[in-house]
Coordinates of C-alpha atoms in Angstrom, one line a residue:
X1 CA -9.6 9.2 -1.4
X2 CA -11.5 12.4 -0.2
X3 CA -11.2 10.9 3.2
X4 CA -7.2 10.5 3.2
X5 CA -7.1 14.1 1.9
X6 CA -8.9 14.9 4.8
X7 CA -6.8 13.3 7.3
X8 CA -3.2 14.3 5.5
X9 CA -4.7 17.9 4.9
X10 CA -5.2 17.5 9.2
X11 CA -1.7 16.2 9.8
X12 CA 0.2 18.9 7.8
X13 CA -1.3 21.4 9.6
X14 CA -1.3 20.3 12.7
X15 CA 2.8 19.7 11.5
X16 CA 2.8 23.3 10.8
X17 CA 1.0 24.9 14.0
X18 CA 4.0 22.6 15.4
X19 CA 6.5 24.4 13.5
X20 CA 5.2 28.1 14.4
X21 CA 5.5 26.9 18.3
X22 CA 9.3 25.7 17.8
X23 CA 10.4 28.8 15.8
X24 CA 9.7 30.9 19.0
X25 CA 11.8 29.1 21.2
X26 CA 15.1 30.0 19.4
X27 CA 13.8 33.5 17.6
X28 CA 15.3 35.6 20.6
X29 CA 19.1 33.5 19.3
X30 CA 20.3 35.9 17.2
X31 CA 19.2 38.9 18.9
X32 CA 21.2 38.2 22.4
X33 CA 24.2 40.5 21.1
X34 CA 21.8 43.6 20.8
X35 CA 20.4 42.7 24.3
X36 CA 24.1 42.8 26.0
X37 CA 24.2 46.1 24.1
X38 CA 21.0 47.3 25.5
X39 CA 21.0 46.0 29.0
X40 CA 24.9 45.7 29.5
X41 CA 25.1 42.3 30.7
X42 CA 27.9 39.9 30.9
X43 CA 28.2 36.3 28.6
X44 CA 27.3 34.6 32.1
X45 CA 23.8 36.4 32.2
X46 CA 23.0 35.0 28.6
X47 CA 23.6 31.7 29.4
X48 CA 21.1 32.0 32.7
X49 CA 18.8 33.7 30.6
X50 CA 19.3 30.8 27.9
X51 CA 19.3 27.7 30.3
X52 CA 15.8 29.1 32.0
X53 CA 14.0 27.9 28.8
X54 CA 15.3 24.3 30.0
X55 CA 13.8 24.4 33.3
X56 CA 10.3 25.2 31.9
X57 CA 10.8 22.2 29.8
X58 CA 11.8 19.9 32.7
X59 CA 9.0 21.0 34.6
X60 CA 6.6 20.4 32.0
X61 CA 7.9 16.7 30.8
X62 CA 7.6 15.9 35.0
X63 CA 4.8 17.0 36.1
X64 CA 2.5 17.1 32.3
X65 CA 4.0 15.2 30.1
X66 CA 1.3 12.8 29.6
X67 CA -2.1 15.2 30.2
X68 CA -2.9 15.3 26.3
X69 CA -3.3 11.5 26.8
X70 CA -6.5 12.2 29.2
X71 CA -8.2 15.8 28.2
X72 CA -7.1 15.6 24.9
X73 CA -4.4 17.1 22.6
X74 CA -6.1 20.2 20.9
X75 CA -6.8 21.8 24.6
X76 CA -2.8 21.0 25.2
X77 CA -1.7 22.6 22.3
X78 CA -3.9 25.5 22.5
X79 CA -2.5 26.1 26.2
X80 CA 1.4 25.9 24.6
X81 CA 0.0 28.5 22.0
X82 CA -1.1 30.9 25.1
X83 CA 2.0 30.4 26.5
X84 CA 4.2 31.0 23.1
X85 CA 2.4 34.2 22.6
X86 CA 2.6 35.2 26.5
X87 CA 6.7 34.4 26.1
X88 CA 6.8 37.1 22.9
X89 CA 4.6 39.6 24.7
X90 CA 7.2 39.6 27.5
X91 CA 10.3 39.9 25.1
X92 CA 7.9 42.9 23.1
X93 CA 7.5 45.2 27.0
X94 CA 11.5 44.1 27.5
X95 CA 13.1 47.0 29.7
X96 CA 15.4 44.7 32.0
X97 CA 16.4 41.2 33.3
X98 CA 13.0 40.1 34.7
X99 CA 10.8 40.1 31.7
X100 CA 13.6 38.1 29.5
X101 CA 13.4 35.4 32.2
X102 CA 10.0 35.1 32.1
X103 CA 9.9 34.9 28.5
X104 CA 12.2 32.0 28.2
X105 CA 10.6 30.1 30.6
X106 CA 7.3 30.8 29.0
X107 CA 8.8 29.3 25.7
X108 CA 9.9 26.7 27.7
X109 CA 6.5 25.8 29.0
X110 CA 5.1 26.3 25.3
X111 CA 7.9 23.6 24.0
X112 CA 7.3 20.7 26.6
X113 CA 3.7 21.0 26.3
X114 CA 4.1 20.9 22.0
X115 CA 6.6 17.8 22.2
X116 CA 4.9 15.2 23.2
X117 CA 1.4 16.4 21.9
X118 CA 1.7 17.7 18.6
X119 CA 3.7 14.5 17.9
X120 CA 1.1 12.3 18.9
X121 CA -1.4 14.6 17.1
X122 CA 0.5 14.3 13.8
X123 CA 1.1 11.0 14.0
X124 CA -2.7 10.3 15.0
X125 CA -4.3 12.7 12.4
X126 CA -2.0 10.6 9.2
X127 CA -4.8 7.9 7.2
X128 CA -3.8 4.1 7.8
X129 CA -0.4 3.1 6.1
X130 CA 1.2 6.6 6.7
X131 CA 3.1 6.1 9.6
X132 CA 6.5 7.0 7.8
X133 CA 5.8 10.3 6.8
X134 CA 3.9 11.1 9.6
X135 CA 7.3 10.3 11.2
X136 CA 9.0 12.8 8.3
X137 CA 6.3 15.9 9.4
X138 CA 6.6 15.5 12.7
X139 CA 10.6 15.4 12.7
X140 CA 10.9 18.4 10.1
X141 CA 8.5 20.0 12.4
X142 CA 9.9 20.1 15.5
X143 CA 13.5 20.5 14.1
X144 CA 12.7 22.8 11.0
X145 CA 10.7 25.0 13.6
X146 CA 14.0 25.2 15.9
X147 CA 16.0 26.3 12.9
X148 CA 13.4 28.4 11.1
X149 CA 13.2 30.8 14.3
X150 CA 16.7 32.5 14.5
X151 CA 16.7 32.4 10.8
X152 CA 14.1 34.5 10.9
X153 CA 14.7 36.8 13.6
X154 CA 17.9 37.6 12.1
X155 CA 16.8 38.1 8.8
X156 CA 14.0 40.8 10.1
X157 CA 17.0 42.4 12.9
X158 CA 19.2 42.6 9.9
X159 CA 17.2 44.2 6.8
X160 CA 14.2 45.1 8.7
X161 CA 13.6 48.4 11.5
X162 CA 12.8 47.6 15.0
X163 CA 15.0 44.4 15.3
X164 CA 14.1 43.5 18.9
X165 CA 10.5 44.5 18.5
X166 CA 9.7 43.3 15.1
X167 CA 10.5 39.1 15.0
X168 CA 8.3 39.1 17.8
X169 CA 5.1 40.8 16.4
X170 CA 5.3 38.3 13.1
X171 CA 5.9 35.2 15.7
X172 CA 2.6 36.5 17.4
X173 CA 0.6 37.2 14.1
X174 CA 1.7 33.3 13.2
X175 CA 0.5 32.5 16.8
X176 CA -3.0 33.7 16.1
X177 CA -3.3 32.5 12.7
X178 CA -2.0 28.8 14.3
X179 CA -4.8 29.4 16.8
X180 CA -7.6 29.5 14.1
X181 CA -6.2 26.6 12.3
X182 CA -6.2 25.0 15.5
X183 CA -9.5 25.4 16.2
X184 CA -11.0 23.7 12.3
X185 CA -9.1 20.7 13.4
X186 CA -10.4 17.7 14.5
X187 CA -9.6 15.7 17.7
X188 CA -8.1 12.7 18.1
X189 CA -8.3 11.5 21.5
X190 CA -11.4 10.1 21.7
X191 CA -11.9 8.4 25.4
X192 CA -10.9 12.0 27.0
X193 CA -11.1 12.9 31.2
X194 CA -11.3 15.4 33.3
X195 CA -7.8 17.0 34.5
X196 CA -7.9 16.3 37.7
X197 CA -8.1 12.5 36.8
X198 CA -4.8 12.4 35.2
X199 CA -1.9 11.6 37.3
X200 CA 1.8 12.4 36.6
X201 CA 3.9 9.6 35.7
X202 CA 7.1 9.5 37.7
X203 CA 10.4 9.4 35.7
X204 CA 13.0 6.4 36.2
X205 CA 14.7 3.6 34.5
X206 CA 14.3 -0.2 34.9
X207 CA 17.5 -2.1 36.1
X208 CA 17.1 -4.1 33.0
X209 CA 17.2 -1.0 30.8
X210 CA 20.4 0.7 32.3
X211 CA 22.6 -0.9 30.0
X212 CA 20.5 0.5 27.2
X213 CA 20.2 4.0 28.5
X214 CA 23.2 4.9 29.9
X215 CA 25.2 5.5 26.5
X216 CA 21.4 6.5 24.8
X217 CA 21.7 9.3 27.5
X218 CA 25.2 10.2 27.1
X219 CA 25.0 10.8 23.4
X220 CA 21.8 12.4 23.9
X221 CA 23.1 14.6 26.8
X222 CA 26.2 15.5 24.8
X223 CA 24.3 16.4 21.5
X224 CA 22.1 18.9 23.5
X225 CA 24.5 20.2 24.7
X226 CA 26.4 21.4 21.4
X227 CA 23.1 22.5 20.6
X228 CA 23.0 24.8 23.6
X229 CA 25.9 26.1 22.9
X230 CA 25.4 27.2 19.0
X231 CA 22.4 28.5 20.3
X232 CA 23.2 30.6 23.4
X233 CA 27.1 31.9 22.8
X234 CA 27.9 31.1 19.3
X235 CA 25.8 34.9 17.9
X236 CA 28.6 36.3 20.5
X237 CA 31.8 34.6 19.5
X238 CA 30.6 35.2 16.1
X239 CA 30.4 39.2 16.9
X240 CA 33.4 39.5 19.2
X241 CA 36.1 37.1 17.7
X242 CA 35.6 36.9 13.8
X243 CA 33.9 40.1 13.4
X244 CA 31.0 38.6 11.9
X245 CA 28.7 41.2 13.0
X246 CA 25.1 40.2 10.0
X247 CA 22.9 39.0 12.4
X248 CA 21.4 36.7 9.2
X249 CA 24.5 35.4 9.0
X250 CA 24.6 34.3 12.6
X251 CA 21.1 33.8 12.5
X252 CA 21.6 30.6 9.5
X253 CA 24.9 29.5 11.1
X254 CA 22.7 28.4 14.0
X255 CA 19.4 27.5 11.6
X256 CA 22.0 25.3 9.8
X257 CA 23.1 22.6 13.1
X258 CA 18.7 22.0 13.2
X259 CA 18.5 21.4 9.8
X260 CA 21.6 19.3 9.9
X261 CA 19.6 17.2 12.6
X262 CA 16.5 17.0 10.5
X263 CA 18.7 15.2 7.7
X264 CA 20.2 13.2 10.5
X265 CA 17.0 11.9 12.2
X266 CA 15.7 11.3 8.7
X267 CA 19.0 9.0 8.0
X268 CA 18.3 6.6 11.2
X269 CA 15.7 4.6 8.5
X270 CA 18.3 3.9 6.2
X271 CA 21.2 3.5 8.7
X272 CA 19.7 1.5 11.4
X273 CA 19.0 2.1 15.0
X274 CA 21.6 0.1 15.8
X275 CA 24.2 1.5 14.1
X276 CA 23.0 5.0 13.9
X277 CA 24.3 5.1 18.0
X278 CA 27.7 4.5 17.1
X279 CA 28.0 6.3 14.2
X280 CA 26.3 9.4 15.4
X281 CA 28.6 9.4 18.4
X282 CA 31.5 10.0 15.7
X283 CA 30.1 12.6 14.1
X284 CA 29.2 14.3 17.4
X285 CA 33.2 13.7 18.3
X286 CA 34.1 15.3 14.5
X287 CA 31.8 18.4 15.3
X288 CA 33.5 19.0 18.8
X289 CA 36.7 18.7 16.9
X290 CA 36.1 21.0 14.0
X291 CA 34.6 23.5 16.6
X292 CA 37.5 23.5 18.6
X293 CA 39.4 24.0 15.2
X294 CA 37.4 27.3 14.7
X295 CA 37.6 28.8 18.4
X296 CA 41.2 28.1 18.3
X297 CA 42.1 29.6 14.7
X298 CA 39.1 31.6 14.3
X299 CA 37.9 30.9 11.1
X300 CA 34.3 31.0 10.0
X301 CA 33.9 28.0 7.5
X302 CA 35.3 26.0 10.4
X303 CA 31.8 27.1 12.9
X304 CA 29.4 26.5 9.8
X305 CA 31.1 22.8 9.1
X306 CA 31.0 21.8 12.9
X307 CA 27.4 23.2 13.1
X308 CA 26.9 20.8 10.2
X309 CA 28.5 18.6 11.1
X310 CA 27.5 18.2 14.7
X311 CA 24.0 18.5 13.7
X312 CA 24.2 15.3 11.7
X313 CA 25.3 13.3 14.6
X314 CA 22.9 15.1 17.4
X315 CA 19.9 13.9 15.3
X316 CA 21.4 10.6 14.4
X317 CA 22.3 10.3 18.3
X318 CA 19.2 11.3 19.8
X319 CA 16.6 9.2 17.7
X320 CA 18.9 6.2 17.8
X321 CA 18.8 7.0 21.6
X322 CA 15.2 7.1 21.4
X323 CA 14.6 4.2 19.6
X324 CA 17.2 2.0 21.4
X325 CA 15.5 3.1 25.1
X326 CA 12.0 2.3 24.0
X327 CA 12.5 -0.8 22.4
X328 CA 14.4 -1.5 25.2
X329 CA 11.8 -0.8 28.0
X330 CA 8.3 -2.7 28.7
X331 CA 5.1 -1.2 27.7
X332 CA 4.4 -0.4 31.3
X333 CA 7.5 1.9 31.9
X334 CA 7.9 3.0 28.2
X335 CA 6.5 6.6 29.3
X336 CA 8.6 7.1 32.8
X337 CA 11.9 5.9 30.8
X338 CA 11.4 8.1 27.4
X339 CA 10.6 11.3 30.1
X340 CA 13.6 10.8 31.7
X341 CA 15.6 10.7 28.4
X342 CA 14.3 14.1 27.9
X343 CA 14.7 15.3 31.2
X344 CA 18.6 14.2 30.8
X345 CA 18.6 15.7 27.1
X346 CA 17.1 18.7 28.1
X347 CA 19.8 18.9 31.0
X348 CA 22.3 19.1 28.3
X349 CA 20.9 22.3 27.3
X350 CA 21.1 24.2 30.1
X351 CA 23.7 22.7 32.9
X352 CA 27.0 22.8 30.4
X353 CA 26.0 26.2 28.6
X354 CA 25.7 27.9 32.5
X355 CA 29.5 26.7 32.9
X356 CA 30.3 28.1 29.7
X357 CA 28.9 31.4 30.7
X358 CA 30.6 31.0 34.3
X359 CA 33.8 30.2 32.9
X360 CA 34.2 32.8 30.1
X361 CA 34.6 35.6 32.6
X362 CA 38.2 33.9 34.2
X363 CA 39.2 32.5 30.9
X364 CA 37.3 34.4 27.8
X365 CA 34.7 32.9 25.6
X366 CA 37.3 31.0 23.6
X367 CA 38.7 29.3 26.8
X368 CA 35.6 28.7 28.3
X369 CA 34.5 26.8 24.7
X370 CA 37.6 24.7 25.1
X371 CA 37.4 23.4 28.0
X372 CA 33.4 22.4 27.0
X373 CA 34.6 20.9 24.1
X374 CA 36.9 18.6 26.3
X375 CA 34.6 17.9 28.8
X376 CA 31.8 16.9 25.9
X377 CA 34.8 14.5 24.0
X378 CA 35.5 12.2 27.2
X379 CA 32.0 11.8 27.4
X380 CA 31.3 11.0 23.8
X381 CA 34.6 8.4 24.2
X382 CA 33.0 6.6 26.6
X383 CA 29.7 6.6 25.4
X384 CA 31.4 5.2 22.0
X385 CA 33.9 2.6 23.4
X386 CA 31.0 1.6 25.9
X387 CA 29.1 1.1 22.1
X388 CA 31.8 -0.3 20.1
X389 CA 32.5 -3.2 23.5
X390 CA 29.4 -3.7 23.8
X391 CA 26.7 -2.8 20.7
X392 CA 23.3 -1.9 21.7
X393 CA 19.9 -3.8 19.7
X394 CA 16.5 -1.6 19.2
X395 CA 14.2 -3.6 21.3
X396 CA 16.3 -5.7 23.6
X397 CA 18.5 -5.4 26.9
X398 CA 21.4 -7.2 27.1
X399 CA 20.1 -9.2 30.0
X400 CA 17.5 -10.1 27.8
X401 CA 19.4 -10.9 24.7
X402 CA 21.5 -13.0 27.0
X403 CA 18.0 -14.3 28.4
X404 CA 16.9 -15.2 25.2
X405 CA 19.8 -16.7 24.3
X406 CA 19.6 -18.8 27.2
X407 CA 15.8 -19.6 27.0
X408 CA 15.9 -20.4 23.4
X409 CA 19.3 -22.9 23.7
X410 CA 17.5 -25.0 26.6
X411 CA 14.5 -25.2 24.1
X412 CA 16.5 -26.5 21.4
X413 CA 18.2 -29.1 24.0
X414 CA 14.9 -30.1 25.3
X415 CA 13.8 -30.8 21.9
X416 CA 16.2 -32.7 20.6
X417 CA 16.5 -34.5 24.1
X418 CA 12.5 -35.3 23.1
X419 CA 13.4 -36.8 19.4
X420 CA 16.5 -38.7 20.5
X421 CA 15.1 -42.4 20.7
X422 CA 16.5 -46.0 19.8
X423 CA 16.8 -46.8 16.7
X424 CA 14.3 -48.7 14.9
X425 CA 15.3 -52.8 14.2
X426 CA 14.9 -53.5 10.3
X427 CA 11.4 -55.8 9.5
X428 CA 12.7 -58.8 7.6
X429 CA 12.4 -58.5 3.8
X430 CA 8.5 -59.1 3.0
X431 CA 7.0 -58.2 6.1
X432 CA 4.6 -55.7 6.4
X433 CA 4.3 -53.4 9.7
X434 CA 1.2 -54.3 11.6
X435 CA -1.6 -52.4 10.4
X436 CA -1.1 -51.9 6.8
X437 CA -2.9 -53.4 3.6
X438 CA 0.4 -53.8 1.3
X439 CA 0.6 -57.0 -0.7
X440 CA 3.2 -59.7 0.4
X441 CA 6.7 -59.3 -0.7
X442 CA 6.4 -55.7 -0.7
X443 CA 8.2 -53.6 2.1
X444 CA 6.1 -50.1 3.0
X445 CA 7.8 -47.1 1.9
X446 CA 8.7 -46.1 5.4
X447 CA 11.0 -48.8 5.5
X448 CA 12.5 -46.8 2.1
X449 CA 14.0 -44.3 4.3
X450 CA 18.2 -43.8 4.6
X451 CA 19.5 -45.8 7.5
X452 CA 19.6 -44.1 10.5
X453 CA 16.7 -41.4 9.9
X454 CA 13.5 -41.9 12.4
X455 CA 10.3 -40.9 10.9
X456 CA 8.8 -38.0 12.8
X457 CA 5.7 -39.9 14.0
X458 CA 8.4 -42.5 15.7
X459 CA 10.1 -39.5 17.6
X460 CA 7.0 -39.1 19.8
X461 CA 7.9 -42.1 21.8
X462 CA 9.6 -45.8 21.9
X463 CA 8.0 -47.8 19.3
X464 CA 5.0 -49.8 21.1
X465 CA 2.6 -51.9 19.5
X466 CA -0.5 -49.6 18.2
X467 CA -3.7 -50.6 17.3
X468 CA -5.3 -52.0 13.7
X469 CA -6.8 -48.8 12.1
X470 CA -10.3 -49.1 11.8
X471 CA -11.6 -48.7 8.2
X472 CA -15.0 -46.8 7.5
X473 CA -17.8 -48.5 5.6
X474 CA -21.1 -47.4 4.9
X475 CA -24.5 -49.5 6.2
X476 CA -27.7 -50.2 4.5
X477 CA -29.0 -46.3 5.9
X478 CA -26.0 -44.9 4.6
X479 CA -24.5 -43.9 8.1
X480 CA -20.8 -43.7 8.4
X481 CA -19.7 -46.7 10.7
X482 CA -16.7 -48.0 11.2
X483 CA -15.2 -51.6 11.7
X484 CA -11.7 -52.9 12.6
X485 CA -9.8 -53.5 9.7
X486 CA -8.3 -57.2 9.5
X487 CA -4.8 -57.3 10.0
X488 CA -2.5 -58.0 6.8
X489 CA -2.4 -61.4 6.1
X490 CA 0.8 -63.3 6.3
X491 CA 2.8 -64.1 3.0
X492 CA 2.3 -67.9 2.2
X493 CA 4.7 -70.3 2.3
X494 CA 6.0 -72.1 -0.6

């Protein structure tokens, strides 16, 4: 018992340090509005400065993605704490453009190295039987993290003094106490090497797994891409179109599409990987519609129920993706194929929200959201009718369903082409088979059987002629030996 205790007491906080590293990718969310105001830069610039946190998490999931796997994941997390507390030292000196840039792509570099290795170190540090909610910390982890950091930062910007100085000077206070904690904890790799024996693992899919991952990419691609843009734009529409000017409000509207993916993620057990593809594509579609509601009427409840709504289908999306692709992929290439998921997802984040920002010069923000939206719906269509024609199973291709089919058909033929003898002639009345003891004038019960049914023994081949049975008896030493037994004697005849 004390030893479970231990090993939970390890996984929730390592599931916290987790937490404190996600919150300071989004805290600066909010807080973009009061940086156009500062630095008087256009919608365009905070998309750039937005979609430069993607690239450090590319770069990351290519060239470290697996390094926890060889020097261990305590030195990879303490590295992504150096950088998390690097990126909010540059956002605390802030004067202009550069130091922004280098702050996101610190965060960035923080985040890819705290995805893949504080999720293997919370799912290694839970006790035997508690892979579930190991799952459950590490998902409200890295989601609740994501939505706890503009929450935050525009809670402090709004009731607090100093609002672009403060949020970062907590997030660093949280990065040294997640430093200490970090340090108590025990390690769970325990064959570790050097860094310069670990290799990087090229990303690329399988031809048999491109059936699989094209629409698991889409949908993933399309959720992160909503994402992006609650994350980057929305605190601006929110300013300049409804006059929604609380940056708490903002702040939750964005903490609200994380959590909403939390719940989602959670809701794959109980759905299905299988269906939670399908169904999280239409929630995906029903959040780009209700958004384009709201951009088009400008109505607040609108934004909160797409950011609610699309959350719901971004997490059911992107773990049915995830589950779908690795099931789908051998052991070998699980690694290279679940990176390149990323890579795509992450892509989704950064590529779409840049033409957002491009296009909202030309055509205003509310244009520019519009044409997104439409762009993101033919995508999800086809992602969903691809889905609905043909339905995607955790664990299989369909090659290899259609393999399987194949393999297991011509092993039912072969066996029943095995078991398909002659029929057996019927013994006269009275006649015992050769090699049994019954009395005369009684039949053996295998003759009992319905006409037409063959024994299982007479399936192995034509019936031949087999030897008497030999019968054991015992000599004077006591030594088993055995002796022919005499065949059945013929009835007598009256």
């Amino acid at each position: 018992m004390d030893g479970d205790r231990r090993t939970w007491s390890a996984c929730l906080l390592g599931g916290a340090v987790f937490a404190v590293c996600m919150a300071g990718t989004t805290l600066p969310t909010p807080l973009y509005p009061l940086y156009q105001e500062k630095f008087g830069f256009s919608e365009l610039t905070v998309t750039v400065v937005y979609a430069v946190y993607a690239f450090g998490v590319i770069g990351v999931l290519l060239l470290a993605g697996n390094v926890s796997d060889g020097v261990g994941r305590r030195p990879v997390l303490l590295w992504g704490l150096g950088f998390a507390a690097a990126g909010a030292v540059c956002f605390l000196v802030a004067g202009g453009l550069g130091p922004l840039y280098a702050g996101r792509l610190l965060s960035g570099l923080s985040a890819g190295l705290f995805t893949g290795a504080a999720t293997a170190y919370v799912m290694e540090s839970a006790p035997p039987g508690g892979a579930s909610r190991a799952t459950f910390v590490a998902t409200a982890a890295n989601m609740g993290g994501l939505g706890c950091g503009p929450l935050l930062a525009g809670v402090l910007a709004q009731y607090a003094a100093w609002p672009l100085y403060l949020p970062y000077a907590v997030h660093l206070a949280l990065v040294a106490c997640s430093a200490a904690v970090l340090l108590r904890l025990p390690e769970t790799v325990r064959e570790r090497r050097p860094l310069r024996a670990v290799r990087p693992q090229r990303p690329g899919v399988p031809p048999p797994v491109r059936a699989v991952f094209g629409p698991a990419a889409t949908a993933a691609f399309v959720g992160f891409a909503l994402f992006g843009v609650f994350t980057s734009v929305s605190p601006s529409f929110l300013a300049h179109s409804l006059g929604v000017t609380d940056h708490a409000v903002s702040g939750l509207v964005v903490a609200l599409a994380f959590f909403s993916s939390t719940a989602g993620q959670l809701a794959v057990g109980r759905v299905g990987a299988a269906r939670s593809l399908p169904l999280g594509c239409a929630a995906l579609l029903a959040g780009l519609a209700l958004l384009a509601a709201a951009l088009h009427w400008d109505l607040l409840p609108l934004v909160v129920l797409s950011a609610i709504v699309g959350g719901i289908g971004q997490g059911l999306s992107f773990r049915g993706a995830l589950t779908a692709v690795a099931g789908a992929t051998p052991a070998d290439r699980r690694a290279a194929v679940i990176s390149t998921l990323f890579v795509v997802a992450y892509a989704g984040i950064s590529v779409p929200v840049v033409g957002v920002g491009l296009l909202s010069g030309p055509m205003g923000l509310e244009g520019a959201g519009l044409v997104f939206i439409a762009c993101m719906t033919v995508l999800v269509v086809t992602a969903a009718g691809y889905l609905l024609r043909r339905p995607v199973e955790a664990g299989a291709t369909g090659r290899g369903r259609r393999a399987g089919r194949l393999s297991r058909g011509r092993a039912c033929a072969g066996v029943a082409a095995a078991y398909r003898v002659p029929p057996r002639r019927a013994r006269p009345p009275g006649r015992a088979s050769p090699g049994t003891r019954e009395p005369p004038g009684r039949a053996s019960p295998r003759d009992a059987r319905a006409p037409g049914r063959a024994s299982p023994r007479d399936a192995r081949s034509p019936r031949r002629h087999r030897p008497a049975r030999a019968s054991r008896t015992y000599g004077p030493s006591g030594v088993s030996r055995c002796s022919p037994r005499p065949p059945a004697r013929p009835p007598a005849s009256r």
